Coordinates of C-alpha atoms and ligand atoms in Angstrom, one line a residue:
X1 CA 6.9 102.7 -146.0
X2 CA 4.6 103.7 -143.3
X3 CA 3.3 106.9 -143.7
X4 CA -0.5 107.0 -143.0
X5 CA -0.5 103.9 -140.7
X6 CA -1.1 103.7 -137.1
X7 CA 0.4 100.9 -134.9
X8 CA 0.1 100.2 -131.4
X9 CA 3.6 98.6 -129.1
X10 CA 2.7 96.4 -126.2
X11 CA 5.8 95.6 -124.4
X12 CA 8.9 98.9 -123.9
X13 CA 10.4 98.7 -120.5
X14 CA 13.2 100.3 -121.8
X15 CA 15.5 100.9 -124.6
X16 CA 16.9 97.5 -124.7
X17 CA 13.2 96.0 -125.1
X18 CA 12.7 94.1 -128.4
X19 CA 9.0 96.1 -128.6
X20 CA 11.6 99.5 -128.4
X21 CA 13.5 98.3 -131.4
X22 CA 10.3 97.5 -133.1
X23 CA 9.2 101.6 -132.7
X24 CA 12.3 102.5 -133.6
X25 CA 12.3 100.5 -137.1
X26 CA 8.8 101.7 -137.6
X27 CA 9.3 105.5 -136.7
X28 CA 11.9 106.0 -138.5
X29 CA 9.4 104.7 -141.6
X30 CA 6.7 107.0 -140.6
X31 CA 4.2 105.7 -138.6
X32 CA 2.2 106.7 -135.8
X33 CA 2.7 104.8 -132.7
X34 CA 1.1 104.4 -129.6
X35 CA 2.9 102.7 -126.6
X36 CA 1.2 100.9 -124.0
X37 CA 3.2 100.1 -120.1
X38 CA 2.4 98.2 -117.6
X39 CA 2.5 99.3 -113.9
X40 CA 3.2 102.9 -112.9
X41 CA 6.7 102.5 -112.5
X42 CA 7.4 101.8 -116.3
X43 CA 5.7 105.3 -117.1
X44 CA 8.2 107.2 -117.1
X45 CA 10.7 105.1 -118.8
X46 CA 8.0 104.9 -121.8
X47 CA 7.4 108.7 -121.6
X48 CA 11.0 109.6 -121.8
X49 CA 11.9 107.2 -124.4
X50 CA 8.8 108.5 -126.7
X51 CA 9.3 111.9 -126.5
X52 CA 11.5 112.5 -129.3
X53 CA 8.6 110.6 -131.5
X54 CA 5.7 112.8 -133.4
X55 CA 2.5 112.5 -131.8
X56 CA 2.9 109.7 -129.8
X57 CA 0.1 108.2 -127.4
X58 CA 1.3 106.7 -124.4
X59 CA -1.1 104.7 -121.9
X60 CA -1.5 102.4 -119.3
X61 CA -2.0 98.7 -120.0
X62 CA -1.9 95.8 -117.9
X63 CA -3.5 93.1 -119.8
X64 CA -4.5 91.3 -116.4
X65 CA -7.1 94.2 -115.9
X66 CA -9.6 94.2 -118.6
X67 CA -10.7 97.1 -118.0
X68 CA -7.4 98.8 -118.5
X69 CA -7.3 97.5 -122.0
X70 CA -10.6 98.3 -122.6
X71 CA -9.7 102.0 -121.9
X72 CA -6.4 101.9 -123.8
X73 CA -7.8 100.6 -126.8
X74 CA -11.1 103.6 -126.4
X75 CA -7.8 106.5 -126.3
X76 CA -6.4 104.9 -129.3
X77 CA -9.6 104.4 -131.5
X78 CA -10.5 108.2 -130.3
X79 CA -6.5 109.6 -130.6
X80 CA -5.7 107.5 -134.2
X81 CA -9.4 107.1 -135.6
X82 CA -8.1 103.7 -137.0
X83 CA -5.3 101.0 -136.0
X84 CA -3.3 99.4 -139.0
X85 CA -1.1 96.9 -136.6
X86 CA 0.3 95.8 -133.6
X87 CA 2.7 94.8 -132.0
X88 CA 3.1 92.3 -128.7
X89 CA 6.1 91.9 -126.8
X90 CA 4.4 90.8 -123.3
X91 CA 5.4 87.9 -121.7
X92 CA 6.1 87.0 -118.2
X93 CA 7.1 83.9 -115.7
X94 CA 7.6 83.6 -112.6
X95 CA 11.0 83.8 -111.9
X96 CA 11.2 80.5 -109.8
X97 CA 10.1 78.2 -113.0
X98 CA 12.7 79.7 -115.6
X99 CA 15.1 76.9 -113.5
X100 CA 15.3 73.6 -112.0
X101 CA 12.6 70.9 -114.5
X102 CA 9.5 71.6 -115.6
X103 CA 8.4 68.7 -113.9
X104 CA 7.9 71.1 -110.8
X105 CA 5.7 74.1 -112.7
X106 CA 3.3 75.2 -110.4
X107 CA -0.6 75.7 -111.1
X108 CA -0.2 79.4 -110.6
X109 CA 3.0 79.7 -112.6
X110 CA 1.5 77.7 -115.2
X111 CA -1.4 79.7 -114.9
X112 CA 0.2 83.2 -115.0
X113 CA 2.9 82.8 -117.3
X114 CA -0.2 81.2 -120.3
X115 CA -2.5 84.0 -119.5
X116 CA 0.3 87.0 -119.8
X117 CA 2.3 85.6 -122.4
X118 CA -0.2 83.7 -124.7
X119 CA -3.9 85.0 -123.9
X120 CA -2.8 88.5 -124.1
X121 CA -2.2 87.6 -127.6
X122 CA -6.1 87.0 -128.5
X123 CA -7.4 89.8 -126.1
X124 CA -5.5 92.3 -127.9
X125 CA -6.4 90.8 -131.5
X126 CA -10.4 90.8 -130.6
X127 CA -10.0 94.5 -129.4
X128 CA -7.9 95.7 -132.2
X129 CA -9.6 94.0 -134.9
X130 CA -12.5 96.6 -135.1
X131 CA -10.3 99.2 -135.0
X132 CA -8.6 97.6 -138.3
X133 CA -11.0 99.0 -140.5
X134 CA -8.7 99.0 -143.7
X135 CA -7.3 95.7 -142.9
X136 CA -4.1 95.4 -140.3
X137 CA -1.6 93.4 -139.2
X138 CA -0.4 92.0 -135.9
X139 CA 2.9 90.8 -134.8
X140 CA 3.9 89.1 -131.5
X141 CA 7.4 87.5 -130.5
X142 CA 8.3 83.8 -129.6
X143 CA 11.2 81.7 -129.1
X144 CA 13.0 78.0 -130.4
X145 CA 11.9 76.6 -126.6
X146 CA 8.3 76.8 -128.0
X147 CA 9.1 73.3 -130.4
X148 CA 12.5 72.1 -128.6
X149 CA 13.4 71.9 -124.9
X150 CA 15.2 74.5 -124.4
X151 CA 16.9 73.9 -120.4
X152 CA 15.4 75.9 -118.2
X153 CA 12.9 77.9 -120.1
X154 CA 10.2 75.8 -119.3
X155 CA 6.8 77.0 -118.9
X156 CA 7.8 80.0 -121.3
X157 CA 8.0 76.9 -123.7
X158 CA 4.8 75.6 -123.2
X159 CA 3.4 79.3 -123.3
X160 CA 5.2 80.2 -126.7
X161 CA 3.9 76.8 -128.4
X162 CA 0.3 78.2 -126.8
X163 CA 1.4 81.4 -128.5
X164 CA 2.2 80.5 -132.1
X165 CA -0.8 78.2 -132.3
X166 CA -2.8 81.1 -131.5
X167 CA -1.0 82.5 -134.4
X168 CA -2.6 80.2 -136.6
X169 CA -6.2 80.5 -135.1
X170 CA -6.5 83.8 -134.8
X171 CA -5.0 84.4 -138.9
X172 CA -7.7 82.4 -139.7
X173 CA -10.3 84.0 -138.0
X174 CA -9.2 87.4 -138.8
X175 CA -8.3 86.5 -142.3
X176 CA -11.3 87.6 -143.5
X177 CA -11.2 91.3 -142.4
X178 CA -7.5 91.3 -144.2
X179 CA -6.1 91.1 -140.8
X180 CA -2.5 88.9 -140.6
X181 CA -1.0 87.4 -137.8
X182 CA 2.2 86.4 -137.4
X183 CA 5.3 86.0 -134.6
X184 CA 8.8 85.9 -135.2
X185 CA 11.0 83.9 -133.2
X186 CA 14.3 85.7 -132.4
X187 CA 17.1 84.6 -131.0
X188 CA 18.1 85.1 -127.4
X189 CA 18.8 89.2 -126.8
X190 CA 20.4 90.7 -123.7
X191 CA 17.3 92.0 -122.7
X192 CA 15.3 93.2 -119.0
X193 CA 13.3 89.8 -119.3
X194 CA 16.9 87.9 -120.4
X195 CA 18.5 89.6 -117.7
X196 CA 17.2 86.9 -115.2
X197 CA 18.0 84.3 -116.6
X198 CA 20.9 81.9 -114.9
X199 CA 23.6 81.1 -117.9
X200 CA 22.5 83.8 -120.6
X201 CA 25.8 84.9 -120.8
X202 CA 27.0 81.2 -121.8
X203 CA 23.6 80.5 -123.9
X204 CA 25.0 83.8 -125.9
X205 CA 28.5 82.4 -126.6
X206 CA 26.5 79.0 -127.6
X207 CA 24.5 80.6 -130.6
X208 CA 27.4 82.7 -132.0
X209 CA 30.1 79.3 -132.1
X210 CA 26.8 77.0 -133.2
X211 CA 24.3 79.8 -135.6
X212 CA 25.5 79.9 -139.1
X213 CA 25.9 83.2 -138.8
X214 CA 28.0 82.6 -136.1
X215 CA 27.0 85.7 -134.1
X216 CA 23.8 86.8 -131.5
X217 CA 21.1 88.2 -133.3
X218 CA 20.7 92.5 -132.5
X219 CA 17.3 93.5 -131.1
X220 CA 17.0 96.2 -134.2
X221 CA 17.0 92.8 -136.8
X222 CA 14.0 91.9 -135.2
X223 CA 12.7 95.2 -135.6
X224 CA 13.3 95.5 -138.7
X225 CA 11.7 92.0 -139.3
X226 CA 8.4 93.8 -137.7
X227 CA 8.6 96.2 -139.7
X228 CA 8.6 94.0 -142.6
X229 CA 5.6 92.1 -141.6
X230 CA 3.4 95.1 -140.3
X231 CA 4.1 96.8 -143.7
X232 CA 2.5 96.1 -147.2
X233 CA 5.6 94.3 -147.8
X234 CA 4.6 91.2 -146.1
X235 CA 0.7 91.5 -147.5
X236 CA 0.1 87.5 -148.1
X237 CA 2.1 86.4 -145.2
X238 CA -0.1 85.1 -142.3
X239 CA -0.2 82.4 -139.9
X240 CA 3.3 82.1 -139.7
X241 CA 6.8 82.3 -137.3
X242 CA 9.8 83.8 -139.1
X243 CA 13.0 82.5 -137.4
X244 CA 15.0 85.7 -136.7
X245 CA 18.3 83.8 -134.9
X246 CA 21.1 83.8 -136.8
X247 CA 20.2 80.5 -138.4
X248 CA 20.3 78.7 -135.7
X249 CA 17.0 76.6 -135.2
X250 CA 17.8 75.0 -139.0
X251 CA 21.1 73.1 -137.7
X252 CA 21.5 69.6 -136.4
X253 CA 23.9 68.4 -134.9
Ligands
1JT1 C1 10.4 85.7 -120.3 C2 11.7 85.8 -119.8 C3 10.3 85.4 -121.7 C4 12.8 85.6 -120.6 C5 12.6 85.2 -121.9 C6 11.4 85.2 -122.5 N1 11.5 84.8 -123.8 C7 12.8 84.7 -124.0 N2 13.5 84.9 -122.9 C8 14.9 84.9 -122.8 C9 15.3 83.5 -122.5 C10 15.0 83.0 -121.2 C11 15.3 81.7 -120.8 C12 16.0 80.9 -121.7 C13 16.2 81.4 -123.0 C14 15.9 82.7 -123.3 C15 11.9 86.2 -118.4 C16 10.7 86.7 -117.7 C17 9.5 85.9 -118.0 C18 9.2 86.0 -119.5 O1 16.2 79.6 -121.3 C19 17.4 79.1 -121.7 C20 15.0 81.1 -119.5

């Protein structure tokens, strides 16, 4: 389903990541990935995990250092010669306002957790958009805490309604060039990022009694949701956040 595209991953820490299951679904349909990490000490991890892939290009990318996305996005256009999508998994808080109330969301936490999680969203679209010369299509991940309050995911709320709005914007902008946006909201996954967070393991047991599905959702559905909107499949869908929980964002009480 893939054969002949390109794609770029933002976001592998390891083999639990969302982004990982994401290359996974899309690999296996033949595309060519490249794989972006960010600090030294998530090389490795991304090396290892990529080797068994065809051709992959793995380089450094810390979207706080423009200049390091700059470069990244220079190796890919020189590497791939053109970019058909991407995907963003990057998000980040600091770990002190993931509890307690929002209320208490410091200028810097506010200020760090909009900038890595929502702006890296539109810095990656305007330099991948002229590397989408036959069109493309980019994909980034959000979560239900973006529309309701979701207890103690606070500023990551604020930053994922940021996020999907820029959704919106940017499909509309990048319309034109047949470029689509779109996020999908999954469900909470036992991921690194998750791993922080106080009550996960009860927040799990929550969705599966509550979802109509009555289960967690796996990070390889979401995956294979990505895969669904970078391909051909998915060609008039843009703008939008596909739920990918189970169900669970569609019940009341
Ligand atoms: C971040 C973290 C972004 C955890 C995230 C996230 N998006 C979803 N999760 C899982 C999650 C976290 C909380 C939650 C529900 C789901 C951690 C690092 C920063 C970025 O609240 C109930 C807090």
């Amino acid at each position: 389903m893939l054969e002949n595209k390109n794609g770029m991953i933002f976001g592998v820490a390891n083999k639990r990541s969302i982004a990982w299951a994401c290359a996974e679904a899309c690999a296996e349909q033949g595309a060519r990935l490249a794989f972006t990490y960010q600090g030294e000490r998530l090389k490795e991890n991304v090396e290892k995990l990529t080797a068994d892939l065809q051709s992959a290009v793995v380089v450094p990318c810390d979207v706080t250092n423009q200049q390091e996305v700059d470069t990244a996005f220079e190796t890919v256009g020189r590497e791939f010669g053109k970019l058909d999508f991407l995907i963003h998994s990057i998000a980040f808080a600091p770990k002190e306002a993931l509890e307690g109330e929002f209320l208490t969301t410091s200028r810097d936490a506010f200020r760090t957790a909009l900038e890595i999680s929502a702006f890296s969203l539109t810095q990656l679209a305007f330099a991948a958009a002229p590397l989408m010369k036959d069109g493309g299509s980019i994909v980034t991940m959000s979560y239900y805490g973006s529309e309701k309050v979701v207890q103690n995911y606070n500023v990551m709320g604020v930053a994922k309604a940021a996020l999907e709005s820029s959704v919106r914007y940017l499909a509309a902008d990048l319309g034109k060039q047949n470029i689509r946006v779109n996020a999908i909201s999954a469900g909470p996954i036992n991921t690194l990022s998750a791993r922080g967070v106080k009550n996960m393991g009860a927040m799990l047991k929550h969705i599966a009694e509550k979802s109509p599905l009555q289960r967690n959702v796996e990070a390889r559905e979401v995956g294979n949701t990505a895969l669904f909107l970078v391909s051909d499949l998915s060609s008039a869908i843009t703008g939008e956040t596909i739920y990918v929980d189970c169900g669970y964002n569609i019940m009341g009480i």
